[in-house]
Amino acid sequence: MRLFIAEKPSLGRAIADGLPGPHRKGNGCIETGGGTVTWCFGHILEAAEPGDYDPKWKPWPGTPADLPIVPKIWKLSPVPKAKDQLKIIKDLLGAATEIVHAGDPDREGQLLVDEVLEYLGNKKPVLRIWLSALDEKSVRQALSDLKPNDRFAPMKNAARARSQADWLVGMNLSRAYTISARSGGNPVAVLSVGRVQTPTLSLIVSRDLEIETFVPKDFFAVVARIESGPSGAFDALWTPPDTHPALDSEKRCLDRAEASRIAVRIKGQEGRLDVRKTDKSEPPPLPWSLSALTVEASKKYGLSAKEVLDAAQGLYEKKLTTYPRTDCEYLPENQKADVREILAALSKRKDYAGLAEGADPALVSRAWNTEKVTAHHAIVPTLEAASSQGLSDKEEKVFDLVCRRYLAQFYPPCRYTETVVTLVLAGEPFRATGKTPVATGWKIVTQTMDDDDREEQEPTLPPLSSGEIGRCREGTVKAKKTAPPKPYTDGTLIAAMKNVGKTLTDPGEKKILLETDGLGTEATRAAVIEGLLFRGTIEKSRKALVSTPKGRALIDACEPEVKSPAMTALWERKLEAISAGADPSGYQREIEGHVRRLIDSALKKSVRIPIDGKRCPKCGSGVLRRVNGKYGPFLGCSGYPDCRHMEKLPGTRPAQTAEAKGKSGKAPARKSPPGKRRG
């Protein structure tokens, strides 16, 4: 019996649909004429806790003497909610003669199923199915092209090396900095430090400090209102040479008196126009990577990174769009064969009927480039795009972005004429630019022009010819101020994480991060942001992501290499080598030594983290925090279980105390505070 092990149920169902009948639904599996399909629920195994290796490591955060925590033999534990499914896989594995690994087509997907097979002691042959889309045609093509799973072992090794290195950094440095914070005066501090999350937090803190310390500068623009016979009037801007003494390094005029003198001098002056027209075209934008899609959905709809990823994942699982966690914006040339069918599917939806019918499948945009396709191609609609019923509002918005960007590939470039007019007035150079639309092209696919496009749209100049005389009717000075950088939003932070290499000065490190994922991956960036929000190191102010006092204090305390993306660059260089077949053991030893040095540094610091909440009136050492108890939320002492003091949460009914219940004498059941167990 051939056994398919999928990463998740939706993937398993898609594979089953591509296999011959008869189909019969079993317990945690689907039996087909082409084999049995079962599935994981994402990771059904998780890294063991420190206390599972040694009882002395169980207390959190422990003592300096307990560090470092370095497992000699790494262990995995079943995720409690997935134990039943793990047993189903084990039983099916016993009856199988051949296994087909059906994890997601990336490093993490490779590790996810491989670690289950290793945990269960599988010795049977394993093949690999590589699925970038879940429509029936794509599944059947992939089923006809199974490959030996051991060919993908380097991907598994790289994912495991990354996971274990992140565990070592997170578990050890989170404890070390928490110990330092508690010795520095906050007895209930809980800090989380990680290879990706801490540099990401540092980006936000740095941006906030830039905004707070920003000192606006006044600068001045000189605008000439030009009349040219019957042609009409237009505005031209003073464009002095870079060496002009009134300009700063950013080519802005800081001297109001000089600007005013020029405005007075040019009034009534004439100059001969030099008019240059250039025909230009703008090709359709490339299809979406997850990062680009997140930036657009955040800007256009205010969606968070997690909301975009969840929507894109939902569309993928509904077989409407292709694999979402991709960093690629190109498509393989062999998928041109599906274009007519996908356009036909889109034409069945009223939103796209006219656009799909007007699309020209014979057009070949720059998106079709097999050489630029990485592990996964761009996010595009599938052959089943017509059956998009029952979508959530967020899924509808993301689906619309994906479909319109795909449709744009089959429309010609947008064409326009760019006009540049120059003239000299009283010895000073002036310049005006304008655009005249010639052909809308692919822009017809977008319902409305983006706000940014509207803001940047240049005025249309009147008909002008070189040699005409322009007369300055009026010269005016426009006072402006430099603006501070904008706070990060989910979208702009995702873009900054992806392009974080631009912040580095070392050419080698910069090159690595610009050529790879930057900070995090397409699959993890949304979770990193959510984690920072959950731990209270950042918060949302409308759409903006801003740092909290806790987040700033943590970044202030961290060593430069902990909060710099340079460490990620060095790691990624090693992981790429492992993905290419290098031995991961040397990388592991290097990380262990690195962590030991960082622990020593953290423990020598006196980290001062502000106490969030009022002191417990009973024990005097704990802090009152919101607790989601069995009978509703209440304020409880952070010193629980040693101190069981509780109070009514403002705006709620009084907490049900044990005394009020009259029997057990126990405090209401409560959840562990976030971050208590894991670094």
XYZ file of C-alpha atoms in Angstrom:
679
model
C 0.000 0.000 0.000
C 1.293 3.456 -0.929
C 0.847 5.942 1.923
C 0.783 9.700 1.310
C 1.572 11.848 4.365
C 0.431 15.432 3.769
C 1.380 18.463 5.832
C -2.245 19.363 6.558
C -5.752 17.972 5.895
C -6.543 20.381 3.036
C -3.401 19.270 1.216
C -4.328 15.638 1.856
C -7.800 16.135 0.392
C -6.334 17.825 -2.695
C -3.979 14.890 -3.263
C -6.821 12.407 -2.794
C -8.858 14.275 -5.420
C -6.026 13.712 -7.883
C -5.881 9.950 -7.218
C -8.124 7.351 -8.907
C -11.238 6.014 -7.182
C -12.942 4.514 -5.400
C -12.579 6.963 -2.496
C -13.548 6.120 1.071
C -13.165 8.403 4.068
C -11.453 6.659 6.968
C -10.381 7.676 10.452
C -7.850 10.455 9.865
C -7.260 9.344 6.279
C -8.784 8.890 2.832
C -8.503 5.550 1.044
C -8.285 5.742 -2.758
C -7.560 3.487 -5.692
C -4.062 4.965 -5.812
C -3.150 4.637 -2.147
C -4.122 5.947 1.269
C -3.758 9.631 2.131
C -3.248 10.794 5.705
C -2.006 14.070 7.137
C -0.378 16.043 9.886
C -1.828 19.228 11.376
C 1.235 21.300 10.598
C 3.926 20.432 13.138
C 2.600 17.526 15.211
C 5.966 17.223 16.944
C 7.569 20.068 18.865
C 10.963 20.689 20.407
C 11.184 19.295 23.921
C 11.225 21.751 26.817
C 14.479 22.289 28.746
C 13.018 20.421 31.719
C 12.558 17.346 29.524
C 16.347 17.148 29.209
C 17.274 17.888 32.814
C 15.007 18.669 35.814
C 17.272 21.552 36.842
C 16.294 23.358 33.630
C 12.556 23.206 34.347
C 12.214 26.346 36.567
C 11.864 29.519 34.535
C 14.005 31.611 34.210
C 16.259 29.581 36.522
C 19.605 30.830 37.761
C 22.831 31.878 36.031
C 24.350 28.564 37.090
C 21.762 26.722 34.953
C 23.005 28.298 31.730
C 23.781 27.457 29.013
C 21.052 24.970 28.130
C 22.554 22.795 25.392
C 20.950 19.392 24.694
C 23.387 16.593 23.927
C 20.758 14.666 21.985
C 17.836 16.648 20.639
C 14.346 15.419 21.508
C 10.915 15.947 20.032
C 7.587 15.565 21.817
C 4.134 15.007 20.301
C 1.944 18.094 20.278
C -0.786 17.164 22.807
C -3.691 17.942 20.465
C -2.147 15.839 17.680
C -1.369 12.626 19.586
C -4.342 10.764 18.110
C -3.369 11.704 14.552
C 0.235 10.694 15.202
C -1.007 7.234 16.259
C -3.109 7.000 13.074
C -0.026 7.777 10.984
C 1.981 5.201 12.943
C -0.619 2.476 12.330
C -0.908 3.299 8.623
C 2.873 3.363 8.328
C 3.007 -0.198 9.603
C 0.746 -1.390 6.791
C 2.419 0.630 4.030
C 4.976 -0.620 1.535
C 5.942 2.815 0.189
C 5.651 6.359 1.567
C 5.069 9.599 -0.333
C 6.223 12.701 1.538
C 3.693 15.490 0.854
C 4.985 18.372 2.928
C 4.781 21.939 1.687
C 7.390 22.694 -0.995
C 9.943 24.457 1.212
C 12.582 23.777 3.876
C 10.099 23.724 6.733
C 7.667 21.481 4.868
C 10.510 19.061 4.159
C 11.461 18.878 7.832
C 7.875 18.627 9.069
C 7.111 15.249 7.484
C 10.678 13.921 7.639
C 10.800 14.377 11.419
C 7.554 12.399 11.788
C 8.989 9.550 9.725
C 12.183 9.605 11.802
C 10.277 9.790 15.103
C 8.227 6.738 14.109
C 11.341 4.843 12.990
C 10.334 4.435 9.347
C 12.654 2.233 7.262
C 10.469 1.954 4.167
C 11.222 3.726 0.857
C 10.050 7.340 0.652
C 9.203 9.387 -2.439
C 8.549 13.138 -2.561
C 5.692 15.005 -4.234
C 6.366 18.693 -4.914
C 3.172 20.757 -5.086
C 3.083 24.484 -5.804
C -0.648 24.515 -6.590
C -3.524 22.315 -5.434
C -5.886 22.343 -8.416
C -6.546 18.896 -9.849
C -4.405 19.361 -12.961
C -1.368 20.496 -10.952
C -1.795 17.625 -8.483
C -1.946 15.039 -11.268
C 1.138 16.504 -12.918
C 3.006 16.321 -9.610
C 1.838 12.735 -9.008
C 3.400 11.764 -12.326
C 6.742 13.272 -11.289
C 7.557 11.782 -7.859
C 11.215 11.921 -6.822
C 13.306 10.055 -4.227
C 12.887 11.840 -0.896
C 16.559 11.528 0.055
C 17.304 13.994 -2.736
C 15.779 16.666 -0.457
C 17.729 15.710 2.684
C 19.902 18.871 2.578
C 16.741 20.998 2.823
C 15.698 19.048 5.917
C 19.164 19.438 7.426
C 19.114 23.197 6.888
C 15.634 23.551 8.394
C 16.624 21.462 11.414
C 19.876 23.402 11.895
C 17.946 26.676 11.775
C 15.316 25.382 14.204
C 17.857 24.125 16.731
C 19.929 27.308 16.503
C 16.827 29.425 17.081
C 15.959 27.218 20.091
C 19.426 27.697 21.595
C 19.344 31.461 21.138
C 15.752 31.864 22.305
C 15.877 29.569 25.327
C 19.229 30.783 26.615
C 19.173 34.499 25.889
C 15.544 34.934 26.945
C 16.417 33.425 30.317
C 19.695 35.335 30.629
C 18.126 38.729 29.927
C 15.131 37.931 32.154
C 17.456 37.017 35.038
C 19.302 40.309 34.528
C 16.026 42.256 34.393
C 14.815 40.681 37.623
C 18.098 41.425 39.356
C 17.764 44.969 37.976
C 14.573 45.659 39.922
C 11.661 44.058 38.047
C 10.826 40.814 39.886
C 8.227 39.750 37.323
C 10.033 40.616 34.094
C 9.575 38.144 31.242
C 11.753 38.903 28.223
C 11.906 37.121 24.898
C 15.005 37.328 22.716
C 15.417 35.725 19.308
C 17.500 35.825 16.152
C 14.693 37.364 14.076
C 12.344 38.994 16.568
C 14.997 41.107 18.333
C 16.457 42.750 15.182
C 12.864 43.328 14.030
C 12.053 45.027 17.324
C 15.236 47.054 16.903
C 13.995 48.330 13.522
C 10.814 49.631 15.162
C 12.625 51.176 18.138
C 15.121 52.896 15.829
C 12.342 54.285 13.644
C 10.441 55.597 16.693
C 13.565 57.316 18.010
C 14.202 58.870 14.591
C 10.687 60.307 14.632
C 10.953 61.596 18.208
C 14.331 63.251 17.709
C 13.527 64.607 14.263
C 14.065 68.354 13.924
C 12.171 69.743 10.920
C 13.993 72.039 8.532
C 12.409 74.860 6.593
C 13.188 74.900 2.891
C 11.892 76.923 0.007
C 10.857 76.331 -3.579
C 10.664 79.087 -6.190
C 7.795 78.631 -8.647
C 7.445 80.656 -11.834
C 4.030 81.010 -13.487
C 4.858 80.958 -17.205
C 2.656 82.208 -20.033
C 3.454 81.234 -23.610
C 1.250 82.936 -26.186
C -1.954 81.072 -27.014
C -0.613 77.795 -25.604
C -1.641 78.575 -22.051
C 0.109 78.845 -18.703
C 2.084 76.378 -16.602
C 4.275 76.312 -13.496
C 8.043 75.821 -13.651
C 10.300 75.073 -10.691
C 13.671 76.697 -9.980
C 16.399 74.047 -10.452
C 19.770 75.548 -9.487
C 23.002 73.536 -9.892
C 24.013 71.292 -6.982
C 26.884 73.652 -6.152
C 24.598 76.626 -5.445
C 25.471 78.008 -1.969
C 21.791 78.141 -0.899
C 21.348 74.353 -1.257
C 21.959 71.662 1.340
C 23.218 68.145 0.665
C 19.672 67.068 -0.271
C 19.466 69.815 -2.941
C 16.958 71.847 -0.915
C 17.112 75.637 -0.704
C 17.411 76.664 2.958
C 17.855 80.408 2.310
C 14.472 82.145 2.228
C 16.012 85.527 1.417
C 17.761 84.096 -1.644
C 14.541 82.390 -2.787
C 12.619 85.665 -2.371
C 15.236 87.617 -4.340
C 14.958 85.168 -7.233
C 11.137 85.268 -7.149
C 11.232 89.068 -7.407
C 13.882 89.100 -10.159
C 12.103 86.700 -12.489
C 8.744 88.509 -12.544
C 8.128 89.861 -16.037
C 11.251 88.186 -17.432
C 11.185 86.132 -20.622
C 13.002 83.013 -21.699
C 13.108 80.721 -24.708
C 11.493 77.308 -24.135
C 13.390 74.079 -24.749
C 10.739 71.341 -25.084
C 11.714 67.684 -25.135
C 9.143 64.919 -25.543
C 9.859 61.256 -24.976
C 7.518 58.344 -25.623
C 7.640 55.960 -22.674
C 5.932 52.776 -21.589
C 5.329 51.074 -18.248
C 5.089 47.267 -18.275
C 2.550 45.469 -16.087
C 3.803 44.923 -12.535
C 5.009 41.441 -11.668
C 2.675 38.956 -9.957
C 2.773 38.846 -6.170
C 5.262 37.409 -3.742
C 3.855 37.168 -0.214
C 5.829 40.208 0.939
C 4.685 42.359 -1.982
C 1.096 41.180 -1.500
C 1.271 42.056 2.204
C 2.616 45.537 1.500
C -0.205 46.221 -0.970
C -3.001 44.751 1.180
C -1.738 46.673 4.201
C -1.630 49.939 2.243
C -4.929 49.475 0.426
C -7.070 47.736 3.046
C -5.200 48.167 6.333
C -4.781 44.402 6.754
C -2.161 43.102 9.163
C 0.586 40.765 8.006
C -1.126 37.867 9.766
C -4.476 38.678 8.162
C -2.908 38.685 4.696
C -1.085 35.401 5.288
C -4.200 33.756 6.741
C -6.280 34.924 3.781
C -3.686 33.776 1.236
C -3.373 30.427 3.016
C -7.158 30.058 3.023
C -7.320 30.734 -0.717
C -4.574 28.163 -1.307
C -6.384 25.540 0.751
C -9.586 26.272 -1.169
C -7.571 25.605 -4.353
C -8.219 29.104 -5.703
C -4.640 30.422 -5.675
C -1.175 28.906 -5.633
C 1.218 28.401 -2.710
C 1.334 31.641 -0.687
C 4.647 31.529 1.197
C 6.749 32.484 -1.795
C 9.460 35.097 -2.221
C 9.263 34.919 -6.017
C 7.432 37.250 -8.414
C 8.024 35.228 -11.599
C 6.302 32.308 -13.330
C 7.747 29.236 -15.081
C 7.314 29.297 -18.820
C 5.683 25.860 -18.876
C 2.656 27.336 -17.082
C 1.772 29.321 -20.181
C -0.139 26.193 -21.166
C -2.676 26.956 -18.412
C -3.262 30.605 -19.297
C -6.358 30.172 -21.472
C -8.035 27.893 -18.919
C -7.320 30.273 -16.035
C -8.626 33.244 -18.027
C -11.731 31.212 -18.883
C -12.231 30.460 -15.181
C -11.902 34.144 -14.276
C -14.344 35.124 -17.029
C -17.066 33.217 -15.150
C -16.877 35.733 -12.308
C -18.775 38.946 -12.994
C -15.979 41.050 -11.441
C -13.514 39.872 -14.079
C -15.676 38.785 -17.017
C -14.952 41.804 -19.206
C -11.305 41.981 -18.193
C -10.717 38.274 -18.846
C -12.384 38.481 -22.244
C -10.280 41.529 -23.133
C -7.041 39.845 -22.073
C -4.682 38.631 -24.791
C -3.171 35.245 -23.815
C -0.645 35.610 -26.620
C 1.064 38.503 -24.821
C 4.219 37.486 -22.973
C 5.051 39.755 -20.041
C 8.381 39.816 -18.200
C 6.763 37.644 -15.479
C 7.389 34.506 -17.561
C 10.994 33.694 -16.730
C 11.820 30.180 -15.573
C 15.396 31.131 -14.684
C 14.166 33.577 -12.035
C 11.751 31.156 -10.380
C 12.967 29.997 -6.955
C 11.485 27.113 -4.933
C 7.989 28.507 -5.569
C 6.641 30.739 -8.287
C 4.537 33.865 -7.773
C 1.029 33.738 -6.290
C -1.522 33.441 -9.103
C -5.076 32.106 -9.573
C -5.546 28.419 -10.317
C -7.729 26.636 -12.837
C -10.464 26.497 -10.180
C -10.605 30.263 -9.651
C -14.224 30.373 -10.834
C -15.471 28.450 -7.782
C -14.690 31.174 -5.249
C -17.824 30.970 -3.125
C -18.069 31.480 0.611
C -14.945 33.612 0.992
C -14.451 35.894 3.962
C -14.178 39.632 3.392
C -10.394 39.507 3.809
C -10.092 36.529 1.463
C -12.165 38.388 -1.147
C -9.849 41.396 -0.929
C -6.676 39.326 -1.241
C -8.173 37.177 -4.009
C -9.053 40.330 -5.945
C -5.475 41.600 -5.697
C -4.122 38.250 -6.933
C -6.562 37.974 -9.840
C -6.112 41.529 -11.073
C -2.334 41.314 -10.955
C -2.491 38.076 -12.994
C -4.901 39.591 -15.527
C -2.570 42.564 -15.954
C 0.040 40.223 -17.471
C -2.159 39.845 -20.572
C -2.580 43.530 -21.331
C -0.093 45.734 -23.192
C 2.152 48.250 -21.434
C 0.724 51.577 -20.330
C 2.073 54.205 -22.765
C 2.497 57.941 -22.256
C 4.498 60.900 -23.512
C 6.782 62.601 -21.016
C 7.411 66.291 -21.653
C 10.288 68.228 -20.073
C 10.356 72.008 -20.523
C 13.348 74.123 -19.509
C 13.987 77.850 -19.721
C 16.246 80.481 -18.183
C 14.775 83.531 -16.433
C 17.076 86.302 -15.213
C 19.976 83.870 -15.434
C 18.235 81.212 -13.309
C 17.239 77.758 -14.646
C 13.623 76.589 -14.398
C 12.032 73.268 -15.284
C 8.531 71.812 -15.763
C 7.513 68.229 -16.452
C 4.274 66.623 -17.518
C 2.786 63.361 -18.732
C 0.279 62.872 -21.497
C -1.496 59.477 -21.537
C -1.364 57.651 -24.862
C -2.707 54.157 -24.073
C -4.083 52.903 -20.745
C -2.855 49.353 -21.314
C -2.758 47.120 -18.238
C -3.925 49.922 -15.929
C -7.485 49.293 -17.096
C -7.352 46.170 -14.927
C -7.117 48.203 -11.720
C -10.486 49.519 -10.581
C -9.063 52.755 -9.149
C -5.645 54.302 -9.227
C -3.658 53.830 -6.018
C -3.520 56.851 -3.736
C 0.245 57.031 -4.137
C -0.112 57.053 -7.912
C -2.635 59.893 -7.670
C -0.297 61.901 -5.479
C 2.643 61.389 -7.813
C 0.700 62.049 -11.022
C 2.335 64.866 -12.917
C 0.247 67.684 -14.398
C -0.519 67.774 -18.083
C 1.324 70.632 -19.785
C -0.306 72.733 -22.519
C 0.866 72.172 -26.106
C 4.350 73.702 -26.305
C 7.165 73.827 -28.850
C 10.850 74.546 -28.588
C 11.731 78.130 -29.454
C 8.540 79.632 -28.052
C 9.000 82.544 -25.681
C 7.731 82.102 -22.153
C 7.030 85.099 -19.948
C 6.999 84.890 -16.159
C 3.729 86.362 -14.942
C 4.530 85.797 -11.270
C 7.286 84.357 -9.118
C 6.295 82.854 -5.767
C 8.127 81.258 -2.876
C 6.581 78.113 -1.403
C 7.702 77.418 2.146
C 7.978 73.732 3.014
C 9.209 71.637 5.917
C 11.136 68.399 5.916
C 8.981 65.558 7.229
C 10.017 62.877 9.723
C 10.015 59.254 8.627
C 6.649 57.542 8.989
C 6.052 54.910 11.687
C 6.088 51.345 10.452
C 2.865 49.637 9.462
C 2.546 45.886 8.983
C 3.183 46.322 5.285
C 6.167 48.655 5.511
C 7.722 46.586 8.305
C 7.418 43.427 6.192
C 9.161 45.286 3.360
C 11.873 46.516 5.750
C 12.443 42.983 7.084
C 12.773 41.634 3.556
C 15.176 44.411 2.514
C 17.018 44.753 5.824
C 20.337 44.195 4.050
C 20.193 47.846 2.987
C 20.790 48.853 6.631
C 24.132 47.020 6.843
C 27.490 48.551 5.977
C 29.517 45.374 5.451
C 29.301 44.605 1.695
C 29.374 40.829 2.224
C 26.618 40.817 4.847
C 24.559 43.271 2.806
C 24.848 41.044 -0.274
C 23.756 37.913 1.618
C 20.647 39.495 3.092
C 19.667 41.170 -0.162
C 20.040 37.879 -2.043
C 18.211 35.780 0.565
C 15.171 36.305 2.769
C 16.414 39.194 4.893
C 14.933 38.975 8.391
C 12.670 35.955 8.687
C 11.043 34.249 5.725
C 7.859 34.730 3.759
C 6.341 32.074 6.041
C 7.431 33.538 9.393
C 7.400 37.350 9.231
C 3.727 37.720 10.118
C 4.192 35.478 13.169
C 7.214 37.526 14.289
C 5.124 40.710 14.304
C 2.280 38.981 16.147
C 4.766 37.681 18.721
C 6.126 41.168 19.417
C 2.574 42.453 19.880
C 1.674 39.555 22.171
C 4.731 40.068 24.376
C 4.072 43.771 24.761
C 7.306 45.039 23.227
C 5.337 46.796 20.487
C 1.744 47.947 20.191
C -0.611 49.218 17.509
C -1.568 52.865 17.241
C -4.206 52.792 14.502
C -2.270 51.260 11.602
C 1.156 52.096 13.029
C 3.397 49.655 14.903
C 5.211 51.471 17.724
C 7.588 50.326 20.442
C 6.636 50.233 24.125
C 8.861 51.218 27.084
C 9.474 47.504 27.630
C 10.600 47.040 24.029
C 12.905 50.039 24.143
C 14.488 48.940 27.408
C 15.143 45.477 25.966
C 16.793 46.852 22.825
C 18.856 49.260 24.913
C 20.147 46.304 26.953
C 20.895 43.912 24.080
C 24.365 43.471 22.648
C 24.739 44.992 19.160
C 25.097 41.580 17.513
C 21.844 40.365 19.131
C 19.793 43.239 17.733
C 21.599 43.555 14.398
C 20.496 41.613 11.305
C 24.171 40.830 10.674
C 23.839 37.638 12.742
C 21.051 36.474 10.443
C 23.273 37.159 7.425
C 26.033 34.984 8.847
C 23.570 32.230 9.726
C 21.949 32.324 6.317
C 25.313 31.890 4.620
C 25.810 28.685 6.635
C 22.249 27.467 6.058
C 22.561 27.947 2.307
C 25.702 25.826 2.403
C 23.839 23.127 4.362
C 20.978 23.272 1.834
C 23.593 22.628 -0.835
C 24.853 19.537 1.014
C 27.342 20.772 3.655
C 27.643 18.975 7.013
C 25.506 20.808 9.642
C 27.573 19.675 12.669
C 30.135 22.479 12.365
C 27.366 25.047 12.275
C 25.873 23.603 15.465
C 29.174 23.868 17.360
C 29.657 27.426 16.168
C 26.182 28.456 17.384
C 26.765 26.861 20.793
C 29.976 28.841 21.284
C 28.275 32.013 20.134
C 25.395 31.526 22.586
C 27.790 30.965 25.505
C 29.502 34.289 24.826
C 26.202 36.144 24.589
C 24.945 34.602 27.846
C 28.049 35.812 29.691
C 27.497 39.309 28.341
C 23.775 39.374 29.225
C 24.340 38.195 32.803
C 26.838 40.988 33.421
C 24.224 43.629 32.615
C 21.730 45.267 34.927
C 18.705 45.350 32.647
C 16.063 47.826 33.798
C 12.609 46.915 32.508
C 9.654 49.059 33.663
C 7.141 47.231 35.848
C 3.825 46.904 34.035
C 1.060 46.947 36.650
C 0.655 47.822 40.323
C 2.362 45.989 43.155
C 0.456 43.216 44.895
C -0.841 44.644 48.218
C -0.580 41.237 49.885
C 2.951 40.013 49.149
C 4.493 43.292 48.041
C 6.774 41.641 45.496
C 4.403 40.479 42.779
C 2.503 42.588 40.255
C -1.238 42.414 39.560
C -1.947 41.203 36.041
C -5.030 40.272 34.057
C -5.695 36.535 34.258
C -8.212 34.630 32.143
C -9.612 32.304 34.774
C -12.131 29.500 34.571
C -14.909 31.805 35.792
C -13.858 34.895 33.851
C -11.038 37.461 33.853
C -9.637 38.941 37.051
C -6.476 40.578 38.410
C -4.136 38.070 40.013
C -0.711 38.273 41.586
C 2.192 37.350 39.335
C 3.639 35.507 42.332
C 1.032 32.742 41.967
C 0.980 30.022 43.302
C 3.014 31.338 46.258
C 0.683 34.340 46.497
C -2.999 33.799 45.651
C -4.204 37.385 45.946
C -6.808 38.464 43.379
C -8.954 41.502 42.685
C -11.919 42.477 40.553
C -10.974 43.529 37.043
C -12.333 47.055 36.416
C -15.581 46.878 34.458
C -16.346 43.247 35.382
C -18.152 41.411 38.142
C -16.142 40.660 41.306
C -13.727 37.735 40.957
C -15.087 34.481 42.340
C -12.743 33.779 45.218
C -12.165 30.342 46.632
C -13.736 31.474 49.901
C -16.918 32.471 48.065
C -17.049 28.994 46.556
C -16.699 27.656 50.101
C -15.080 24.269 49.559
C -11.815 23.768 47.792
C -9.824 26.658 49.186
C -8.073 26.870 45.778
C -7.703 29.960 43.656
C -9.600 29.951 40.354
C -7.893 28.022 37.565
C -5.617 30.295 35.597
C -3.431 30.171 32.542
C 0.333 30.531 32.725
C 1.475 34.047 31.864
C 2.594 34.437 28.247
C 6.241 33.617 27.744
C 6.541 31.776 31.067
C 7.593 28.473 29.616
C 9.288 29.263 26.329
C 12.148 31.611 25.577
